[in-house]
Amino acid sequence: MLRPSTSIPKRARGPLWRDPQVRSLVIQTVLLIALVGVIMLMIHNTMANLQARGINTGFAFLDYRAGFSIAQTLNDYSSNSSYGDAFLAGLYNTLLVSILGIIASTVVGLVVGIARLSPNWLLARVATVYIEIFRNIPLLLQILFWYFAALGALPQLRQSLSLFDLFFLNQRGMIIPAPILGEGFSATVYGLLAAVVLAWGLARMNKKRQAETGQRLPIGWINLGVIVVIPLVIFLISGSPLSWSVPELVGFNYRGGLHMIPELIGLWVALTIYTASFIAEIVRSGIQSVSHGQTEAASSLGLPKGITMRKVIMPQAMRLMIPQLSSQYLSLTKNSSLAIAIGYPDLFAVFGNTTMNQTGQAVEIMAITMGVYLALSLITSLLMNLFNSRMALKER
């Protein structure tokens, strides 16, 4: 006896142009070809216009003599150096102000964010006023204010503000003692690195010991002693190869020491205060996102408020704060390009402005400048993502 088939017959395949997959593939292919054609057309027109104006393309200009000086450089640069050296000088200055700004804004934002939640009425209101004022004033105006109004009101060179006759502040900037590394100081650096690795290993051993026995050593103080004592002993054994160049007023300027130009100070202060106002709100929201029951549980165990904040609340709040902090760090790095408003020699001012005006290589210079800012953003995102993955809760 034949049984009726229970399988569903296949539907006859219709025309290809009615197939959604084929249709979407054709549309995407056509759009891709059109996009490539537009890009090629733009490149062709750009090359034709440059050739008509007698402008040579390529990156050979990076080896030409720059012929201009830069107020602050972290590399060996002079007016006889090449445009490539000028690019490195601007890049180093951008990295300098970005790193300083990230560190300072994180510290200030953390303090202000915690202060806004303080039970002290005055402290909380001061933190609120700080956030509401500096978060709502455009960054460019703040840069101009700190440079022209605040630093411009400082005394002249001979009336410099002095601290212990070591630190001097005037309209030309800040002069601080500069370290002079002697021969053999590298041994101290290697000792410091070895001490950090040893401290990391001790922390892991202490964590494993706690998991196995429930007992925990005061690893914080132990590691602090390791990091301080080992480099200090090596430093003393190697003959203390470190001296200081103290600034001294000679004639019409200070000699010795390390000179921080006012453009760097104004930009650093503005970026720090502006970004810290946003970080403070991130810290506040992260702390408030932690259940109040965690605080009550810690209080019931008799934990002090400081330990409760460091050991209970902040580790949980950090998991919510890190992605938002990444966005603020990226914004700070890109906002540093506003330095051109006060003449700070960052990457955009030195390379994207002065170099481009002298060479006329607008396409190449803009491409390099955009590529550098893109690379800095991607590197920052990568580091913060790695930190975020380390802080995230792991399922067992």
Coordinates of C-alpha atoms in Angstrom, one line a residue:
M1 CA 0.0 0.0 0.0
L2 CA 1.4 3.4 -1.0
R3 CA 1.5 6.0 1.7
P4 CA 1.0 9.7 0.8
S5 CA 4.1 11.8 0.8
T6 CA 4.4 14.2 3.8
S7 CA 7.3 16.3 2.4
I8 CA 6.5 19.8 1.2
P9 CA 7.2 20.2 -2.5
K10 CA 9.8 22.8 -3.4
R11 CA 8.4 25.9 -4.8
A12 CA 9.5 26.6 -8.4
R13 CA 12.3 29.2 -8.5
G14 CA 11.2 32.4 -10.1
P15 CA 13.2 34.9 -12.1
L16 CA 16.5 36.0 -10.6
W17 CA 15.5 39.7 -10.4
R18 CA 12.8 38.6 -7.9
D19 CA 15.2 36.8 -5.6
P20 CA 15.9 39.2 -2.6
Q21 CA 19.5 37.9 -2.2
V22 CA 20.4 38.4 -5.8
R23 CA 18.7 41.8 -5.9
S24 CA 20.5 43.0 -2.8
L25 CA 23.8 41.7 -4.2
V26 CA 23.3 43.5 -7.5
I27 CA 22.4 46.8 -5.7
Q28 CA 25.4 46.7 -3.4
T29 CA 27.7 45.9 -6.4
V30 CA 26.3 48.9 -8.4
L31 CA 26.7 51.2 -5.4
L32 CA 30.3 50.0 -4.8
I33 CA 31.2 50.6 -8.4
A34 CA 29.6 54.0 -8.3
L35 CA 31.5 54.9 -5.1
V36 CA 34.8 53.7 -6.5
G37 CA 34.1 55.8 -9.7
V38 CA 33.4 58.9 -7.7
I39 CA 36.6 58.5 -5.7
M40 CA 38.7 57.9 -8.8
L41 CA 37.1 61.0 -10.4
M42 CA 38.0 63.1 -7.4
I43 CA 41.6 61.8 -7.4
H44 CA 41.9 62.5 -11.2
N45 CA 40.5 66.0 -10.8
T46 CA 42.8 66.7 -7.9
M47 CA 45.9 65.5 -9.7
A48 CA 45.0 67.5 -12.8
N49 CA 44.5 70.7 -10.8
L50 CA 47.8 70.2 -8.9
Q51 CA 49.6 69.5 -12.2
A52 CA 48.1 72.6 -13.8
R53 CA 49.4 74.7 -10.9
G54 CA 52.8 73.2 -11.1
I55 CA 52.6 71.5 -7.7
N56 CA 54.4 68.2 -7.5
T57 CA 52.7 65.4 -5.6
G58 CA 54.4 62.9 -3.3
F59 CA 56.1 62.9 0.1
A60 CA 59.6 64.0 -1.0
F61 CA 58.9 67.4 0.7
L62 CA 59.4 65.7 4.1
D63 CA 63.2 65.8 3.5
Y64 CA 63.3 69.5 2.5
R65 CA 64.6 72.1 4.9
A66 CA 61.8 73.5 7.1
G67 CA 63.3 77.0 7.6
F68 CA 61.1 77.9 10.6
S69 CA 61.6 77.6 14.3
I70 CA 59.2 76.0 16.9
A71 CA 58.8 77.4 20.4
Q72 CA 58.8 74.0 22.1
T73 CA 60.3 70.8 20.9
L74 CA 60.9 67.4 22.5
N75 CA 63.1 66.2 19.7
D76 CA 66.3 67.6 18.2
Y77 CA 64.9 70.3 16.0
S78 CA 66.1 73.6 14.5
S79 CA 65.2 75.8 11.6
N80 CA 67.7 73.8 9.5
S81 CA 65.8 70.5 10.2
S82 CA 63.5 68.9 7.7
Y83 CA 59.7 69.0 7.4
G84 CA 59.8 65.4 8.7
D85 CA 61.5 66.6 11.9
A86 CA 58.9 69.4 12.2
F87 CA 56.1 66.7 11.9
L88 CA 57.7 64.8 14.7
A89 CA 58.0 67.9 16.9
G90 CA 54.3 68.7 16.4
L91 CA 53.3 65.1 17.1
Y92 CA 55.4 64.9 20.3
N93 CA 53.8 68.2 21.5
T94 CA 50.3 66.8 20.8
L95 CA 51.1 63.6 22.7
L96 CA 52.5 65.6 25.6
V97 CA 49.5 67.8 26.1
S98 CA 47.1 64.9 25.5
I99 CA 48.8 62.6 28.1
L100 CA 49.1 65.4 30.6
G101 CA 45.4 66.3 30.0
I102 CA 44.2 62.8 30.4
I103 CA 46.0 62.2 33.7
A104 CA 45.1 65.6 35.2
S105 CA 41.4 65.5 34.1
T106 CA 41.0 62.0 35.4
V107 CA 42.3 63.0 38.9
V108 CA 40.3 66.2 39.0
G109 CA 37.1 64.6 37.6
L110 CA 37.4 61.7 40.1
V111 CA 37.7 64.1 43.1
V112 CA 34.9 66.4 41.9
G113 CA 32.6 63.5 41.1
I114 CA 33.0 62.0 44.6
A115 CA 32.7 65.5 46.2
R116 CA 29.4 66.1 44.5
L117 CA 28.0 63.1 46.4
S118 CA 29.5 64.2 49.7
P119 CA 27.2 64.7 52.7
N120 CA 28.9 68.0 53.3
W121 CA 26.5 70.6 51.8
L122 CA 29.1 73.2 50.9
L123 CA 31.5 70.7 49.3
A124 CA 28.7 69.2 47.2
R125 CA 27.4 72.6 46.0
V126 CA 30.9 73.8 45.1
A127 CA 31.4 70.6 43.0
T128 CA 28.0 71.2 41.3
V129 CA 28.8 74.8 40.5
Y130 CA 32.1 73.7 39.0
I131 CA 30.5 71.1 36.8
E132 CA 27.6 73.3 35.6
I133 CA 29.9 76.3 34.8
F134 CA 32.8 74.6 33.0
R135 CA 30.8 72.0 31.2
N136 CA 28.6 74.6 29.5
I137 CA 31.2 77.0 28.4
P138 CA 32.7 76.3 24.9
L139 CA 36.2 74.9 25.2
L140 CA 37.7 77.4 22.8
L141 CA 36.5 80.3 25.0
Q142 CA 38.1 78.6 28.0
I143 CA 41.4 78.2 26.2
L144 CA 41.4 81.9 25.3
F145 CA 40.4 82.9 28.8
W146 CA 43.2 80.9 30.5
Y147 CA 45.8 82.1 28.1
F148 CA 45.0 85.8 27.6
A149 CA 43.1 86.6 30.9
A150 CA 44.6 84.4 33.5
L151 CA 48.2 83.9 32.3
G152 CA 48.3 87.4 30.8
A153 CA 47.7 88.9 34.2
L154 CA 50.9 87.3 35.6
P155 CA 53.8 89.5 36.5
Q156 CA 56.8 90.3 34.2
L157 CA 60.0 88.3 34.2
R158 CA 61.8 90.2 37.0
Q159 CA 58.7 90.1 39.3
S160 CA 58.1 86.4 38.8
L161 CA 56.1 84.5 41.4
S162 CA 58.5 82.3 43.2
L163 CA 58.2 79.1 45.3
F164 CA 61.2 78.3 47.4
D165 CA 63.4 80.0 44.8
L166 CA 63.0 76.9 42.7
F167 CA 59.8 77.3 40.8
F168 CA 59.1 80.5 38.9
L169 CA 55.9 81.7 37.2
N170 CA 55.6 84.7 34.9
Q171 CA 54.1 85.8 31.6
R172 CA 56.7 83.8 29.8
G173 CA 55.6 80.6 31.4
M174 CA 56.8 78.4 34.2
I175 CA 60.4 77.5 35.0
I176 CA 61.1 74.4 37.2
P177 CA 64.2 72.5 38.1
A178 CA 65.3 70.0 35.5
P179 CA 66.9 66.6 36.3
I180 CA 70.3 65.9 34.9
L181 CA 70.8 62.1 34.5
G182 CA 74.4 61.0 35.2
E183 CA 76.3 58.0 33.9
G184 CA 74.9 54.8 35.5
F185 CA 71.4 56.1 36.1
S186 CA 70.0 53.5 33.7
A187 CA 70.7 50.8 36.4
T188 CA 68.1 52.6 38.6
V189 CA 65.6 52.5 35.8
Y190 CA 66.1 48.8 35.3
G191 CA 65.8 48.3 39.0
L192 CA 62.5 50.1 39.0
L193 CA 61.2 47.9 36.2
A194 CA 62.3 44.8 38.0
A195 CA 60.7 46.0 41.2
V196 CA 57.4 46.6 39.4
V197 CA 57.5 43.1 37.9
L198 CA 58.3 41.7 41.3
A199 CA 55.4 43.6 42.9
W200 CA 53.1 42.3 40.2
G201 CA 54.2 38.7 41.0
L202 CA 53.7 39.2 44.7
A203 CA 50.2 40.5 44.1
R204 CA 49.3 37.4 42.1
M205 CA 50.8 35.1 44.7
N206 CA 48.9 36.9 47.5
K207 CA 45.7 36.6 45.5
K208 CA 46.2 32.9 45.0
R209 CA 47.1 32.5 48.7
Q210 CA 43.9 34.2 49.7
A211 CA 41.8 32.0 47.4
E212 CA 43.4 28.8 48.9
T213 CA 43.7 29.7 52.6
G214 CA 41.5 32.8 53.1
Q215 CA 44.4 34.7 54.5
R216 CA 45.7 37.9 52.9
L217 CA 48.9 39.8 53.5
P218 CA 49.1 43.6 53.5
I219 CA 50.4 43.5 49.9
G220 CA 49.8 47.2 49.3
W221 CA 52.5 48.2 51.8
I222 CA 54.8 45.3 50.8
N223 CA 54.7 46.3 47.1
L224 CA 55.2 50.0 48.0
G225 CA 58.3 49.1 49.9
V226 CA 59.6 46.9 47.1
I227 CA 59.0 49.6 44.5
V228 CA 60.7 52.2 46.6
V229 CA 63.5 50.3 48.3
I230 CA 65.0 48.3 45.4
P231 CA 65.5 51.4 43.1
L232 CA 66.7 53.5 46.0
V233 CA 69.4 50.9 47.0
I234 CA 70.5 50.6 43.4
F235 CA 70.6 54.4 43.1
L236 CA 72.8 54.8 46.2
I237 CA 75.1 52.0 45.2
S238 CA 75.6 53.4 41.7
G239 CA 76.8 56.7 43.3
S240 CA 73.6 58.8 43.1
P241 CA 73.9 59.6 39.4
L242 CA 71.3 62.4 39.5
S243 CA 71.7 66.1 39.8
W244 CA 69.4 69.1 39.3
S245 CA 69.6 72.2 37.1
V246 CA 68.1 75.0 39.2
P247 CA 66.8 78.0 37.2
E248 CA 68.6 81.3 37.8
L249 CA 67.8 84.7 36.5
V250 CA 70.7 86.0 34.4
G251 CA 70.2 89.2 32.5
F252 CA 66.9 89.2 30.7
N253 CA 66.0 85.5 31.1
Y254 CA 66.3 82.5 33.3
R255 CA 69.1 80.0 32.7
G256 CA 68.9 76.4 33.6
G257 CA 65.8 74.4 34.6
L258 CA 62.9 73.3 32.5
H259 CA 60.8 76.0 30.7
M260 CA 57.1 75.4 30.2
I261 CA 55.8 77.9 27.6
P262 CA 52.5 79.7 28.6
E263 CA 50.7 78.2 25.5
L264 CA 51.3 74.7 27.0
I265 CA 50.1 75.8 30.4
G266 CA 47.0 77.5 29.1
L267 CA 46.0 74.6 26.9
W268 CA 46.7 72.0 29.5
V269 CA 44.6 73.9 32.2
A270 CA 41.7 74.4 29.8
L271 CA 41.6 70.8 28.5
T272 CA 41.9 69.5 32.1
I273 CA 39.1 71.7 33.6
Y274 CA 36.7 71.2 30.7
T275 CA 37.1 67.4 30.4
A276 CA 37.1 67.0 34.2
S277 CA 33.6 68.4 34.4
F278 CA 32.4 65.6 32.1
I279 CA 34.4 63.0 33.9
A280 CA 33.0 64.2 37.2
E281 CA 29.4 63.5 36.0
I282 CA 30.6 60.0 34.7
V283 CA 32.0 59.3 38.2
R284 CA 28.8 60.5 39.9
S285 CA 26.5 58.4 37.7
G286 CA 28.7 55.4 38.0
I287 CA 28.7 55.5 41.8
Q288 CA 25.0 56.1 41.9
S289 CA 24.4 53.1 39.7
V290 CA 25.7 50.8 42.4
S291 CA 22.9 49.5 44.5
H292 CA 22.6 51.3 47.9
G293 CA 22.3 47.8 49.5
Q294 CA 26.0 47.4 48.8
T295 CA 26.8 50.4 51.0
E296 CA 24.5 49.2 53.7
A297 CA 26.0 45.7 53.7
A298 CA 29.5 47.2 54.0
S299 CA 28.4 49.4 56.8
S300 CA 26.8 46.5 58.6
L301 CA 30.1 44.7 58.5
G302 CA 31.8 47.7 60.1
L303 CA 33.8 48.8 57.1
P304 CA 34.9 52.5 57.1
K305 CA 33.5 54.7 54.4
G306 CA 36.9 55.0 52.7
I307 CA 37.4 51.3 52.4
T308 CA 33.7 50.9 51.3
M309 CA 34.3 53.4 48.5
R310 CA 37.6 51.8 47.3
K311 CA 36.8 48.1 47.8
V312 CA 33.0 47.9 47.2
I313 CA 31.6 50.8 45.3
M314 CA 34.4 51.9 42.9
P315 CA 35.2 48.4 41.5
Q316 CA 31.6 48.0 40.5
A317 CA 31.2 51.6 39.2
M318 CA 34.3 51.3 37.1
R319 CA 32.7 48.7 34.9
L320 CA 30.1 51.4 33.8
M321 CA 32.5 54.3 33.8
I322 CA 35.2 52.9 31.5
P323 CA 33.3 53.1 28.2
Q324 CA 32.3 56.7 28.9
L325 CA 35.8 57.6 30.0
S326 CA 37.1 56.2 26.6
S327 CA 34.9 58.7 24.8
Q328 CA 36.2 61.6 26.9
Y329 CA 39.8 60.7 26.4
L330 CA 39.2 60.5 22.6
S331 CA 37.6 64.0 22.7
L332 CA 40.4 65.5 24.7
T333 CA 43.0 64.2 22.2
K334 CA 41.1 65.6 19.3
N335 CA 40.3 68.9 21.1
S336 CA 44.0 69.5 21.5
S337 CA 44.0 70.7 17.9
L338 CA 42.3 73.9 19.2
A339 CA 45.8 74.8 20.3
I340 CA 46.3 76.7 17.1
A341 CA 44.1 79.5 18.6
I342 CA 46.8 80.4 21.1
G343 CA 49.9 79.4 19.1
Y344 CA 50.8 76.2 20.8
P345 CA 53.0 74.2 18.3
D346 CA 50.9 71.0 18.2
L347 CA 50.6 68.7 15.2
F348 CA 47.9 70.7 13.4
A349 CA 49.6 74.1 14.0
V350 CA 53.1 73.0 12.9
F351 CA 52.3 70.5 10.2
G352 CA 48.7 71.1 9.1
N353 CA 49.2 74.9 9.0
T354 CA 52.8 76.2 8.7
T355 CA 54.2 73.3 6.7
M356 CA 51.2 73.2 4.4
N357 CA 51.4 77.0 3.7
Q358 CA 55.1 76.7 2.9
T359 CA 55.0 73.6 0.7
G360 CA 51.6 73.7 -0.8
Q361 CA 51.3 69.9 -0.4
A362 CA 47.7 70.2 1.0
V363 CA 46.6 66.7 0.0
E364 CA 49.5 64.9 1.5
I365 CA 49.7 66.9 4.6
M366 CA 46.0 66.7 5.4
A367 CA 46.1 63.0 4.7
I368 CA 49.0 62.5 7.1
T369 CA 47.4 64.7 9.8
M370 CA 44.0 62.9 9.6
G371 CA 45.8 59.5 9.6
V372 CA 47.7 60.5 12.8
Y373 CA 44.6 61.6 14.7
L374 CA 42.8 58.5 13.5
A375 CA 45.7 56.3 14.7
L376 CA 45.8 58.1 18.1
S377 CA 42.0 57.5 18.5
L378 CA 42.3 53.9 17.6
I379 CA 45.2 53.3 19.9
T380 CA 43.4 55.0 22.8
S381 CA 40.2 52.9 22.1
L382 CA 42.3 49.7 22.0
L383 CA 44.0 50.4 25.3
M384 CA 40.6 51.3 27.0
N385 CA 38.9 48.2 25.5
L386 CA 41.7 46.0 26.9
F387 CA 41.3 47.7 30.3
N388 CA 37.5 47.3 30.0
S389 CA 37.8 43.6 29.2
R390 CA 40.1 43.1 32.2
M391 CA 37.6 44.9 34.5
A392 CA 34.5 43.1 33.2
L393 CA 32.9 40.3 35.2
K394 CA 34.0 36.8 34.0
E395 CA 31.4 34.0 34.0
R396 CA 32.6 30.7 35.4

